[in-house]
């Protein structure tokens, strides 16, 4: 926390050379002092990265196109013979 407070106004050598920091510097992405930062908060992206990859996760093509021989409420694709109701709709 001391280092976080020390960098608030920028680098001492840069300030002495006339290259002052515009704004303030913070270590935490929330841009608040480290002793006030929510360091125990996990973002959605961090949570997703922590989740194990499941073996049954569909690949991108299956997510985009659907299951090759799958059926929807309206029709079947592939070599599946659809069962038709009295109106000719797949059921």
CSV table of C-alpha atoms in Angstrom, one decimal:
chain,number,residue,atom,x,y,z
A,1,UNK,CA,0.0,0.0,0.0
A,2,UNK,CA,3.0,2.3,0.6
A,3,UNK,CA,4.1,1.8,-3.0
A,4,UNK,CA,0.6,2.5,-4.3
A,5,UNK,CA,0.5,5.8,-2.3
A,6,UNK,CA,4.0,6.7,-3.5
A,7,UNK,CA,3.2,6.5,-7.2
A,8,UNK,CA,0.0,8.6,-6.9
A,9,UNK,CA,1.6,11.7,-8.3
A,10,UNK,CA,4.0,9.9,-10.7
A,11,UNK,CA,7.7,9.1,-10.8
A,12,UNK,CA,9.8,11.5,-8.7
A,13,UNK,CA,12.5,11.6,-11.3
A,14,UNK,CA,10.0,12.4,-14.1
A,15,UNK,CA,8.4,15.0,-12.0
A,16,UNK,CA,11.8,16.6,-11.3
A,17,UNK,CA,12.5,16.6,-15.0
A,18,UNK,CA,9.2,18.5,-15.7
A,19,UNK,CA,7.3,15.4,-17.0
A,20,UNK,CA,4.4,15.6,-14.6
A,21,UNK,CA,1.8,12.8,-14.5
A,22,UNK,CA,-1.6,13.9,-15.9
A,23,UNK,CA,-4.1,12.7,-13.3
A,24,UNK,CA,-3.1,10.1,-10.7
A,25,UNK,CA,-1.6,6.6,-10.9
A,26,UNK,CA,-3.2,3.6,-9.1
A,27,UNK,CA,-2.2,-0.1,-9.0
A,28,UNK,CA,-5.7,-1.5,-9.0
A,29,UNK,CA,-8.0,-1.4,-12.0
A,30,UNK,CA,-10.7,0.3,-10.0
A,31,UNK,CA,-8.5,3.4,-9.8
A,32,UNK,CA,-8.9,3.8,-6.1
A,33,UNK,CA,-6.1,3.6,-3.4
A,34,UNK,CA,-5.1,0.0,-2.8
A,35,UNK,CA,-6.4,0.0,0.8
A,36,UNK,CA,-9.8,0.9,-0.5
A,37,UNK,CA,-9.8,-1.3,-3.7
A,38,UNK,CA,-12.2,-4.3,-3.9
A,39,UNK,CA,-9.3,-6.8,-4.2
A,40,UNK,CA,-11.6,-9.8,-3.4
A,41,UNK,CA,-14.0,-9.1,-6.2
A,42,UNK,CA,-13.8,-11.5,-9.1
A,43,UNK,CA,-14.9,-10.2,-12.5
A,44,UNK,CA,-17.0,-12.2,-14.9
A,45,UNK,CA,-14.0,-12.7,-17.2
A,46,UNK,CA,-11.8,-13.9,-14.3
A,47,UNK,CA,-14.6,-16.3,-13.2
A,48,UNK,CA,-14.9,-17.7,-16.7
A,49,UNK,CA,-11.1,-18.2,-16.9
A,50,UNK,CA,-11.2,-20.1,-13.6
A,51,UNK,CA,-13.9,-22.6,-14.8
A,52,UNK,CA,-12.6,-25.9,-16.0
A,53,UNK,CA,-13.2,-26.8,-19.6
A,54,UNK,CA,-15.7,-29.6,-19.9
A,55,UNK,CA,-15.1,-32.4,-22.3
A,56,UNK,CA,-18.6,-32.2,-23.6
A,57,UNK,CA,-18.3,-28.5,-24.6
A,58,UNK,CA,-19.5,-28.2,-28.2
A,59,UNK,CA,-17.1,-26.8,-30.8
A,60,UNK,CA,-17.8,-23.5,-32.5
A,61,UNK,CA,-19.3,-25.1,-35.7
A,62,UNK,CA,-21.7,-27.2,-33.7
A,63,UNK,CA,-22.8,-24.1,-31.7
A,64,UNK,CA,-23.3,-22.2,-35.0
A,65,UNK,CA,-24.9,-24.9,-37.2
A,66,UNK,CA,-26.5,-27.1,-34.6
A,67,UNK,CA,-26.2,-30.9,-34.1
A,68,UNK,CA,-25.6,-32.6,-37.5
A,69,UNK,CA,-28.4,-35.1,-37.2
A,70,UNK,CA,-30.5,-33.2,-34.7
A,71,UNK,CA,-34.1,-32.2,-34.7
A,72,UNK,CA,-35.8,-29.0,-33.8
A,73,UNK,CA,-39.5,-28.5,-33.1
A,74,UNK,CA,-40.1,-27.7,-36.8
A,75,UNK,CA,-37.8,-30.2,-38.7
A,76,UNK,CA,-35.1,-32.7,-38.6
A,77,UNK,CA,-31.8,-32.6,-40.5
A,78,UNK,CA,-29.5,-35.4,-41.6
A,79,UNK,CA,-30.7,-39.0,-42.2
A,80,UNK,CA,-33.4,-38.9,-39.5
A,81,UNK,CA,-36.9,-39.6,-40.8
A,82,UNK,CA,-39.2,-37.2,-39.3
A,83,UNK,CA,-42.5,-38.4,-37.8
A,84,UNK,CA,-45.2,-36.3,-39.4
A,85,UNK,CA,-48.5,-35.3,-37.8
A,86,UNK,CA,-51.9,-34.9,-39.6
A,87,UNK,CA,-50.9,-31.5,-40.9
A,88,UNK,CA,-47.5,-32.7,-42.4
A,89,UNK,CA,-45.5,-31.1,-39.6
A,90,UNK,CA,-42.6,-32.9,-37.9
A,91,UNK,CA,-43.6,-34.0,-34.5
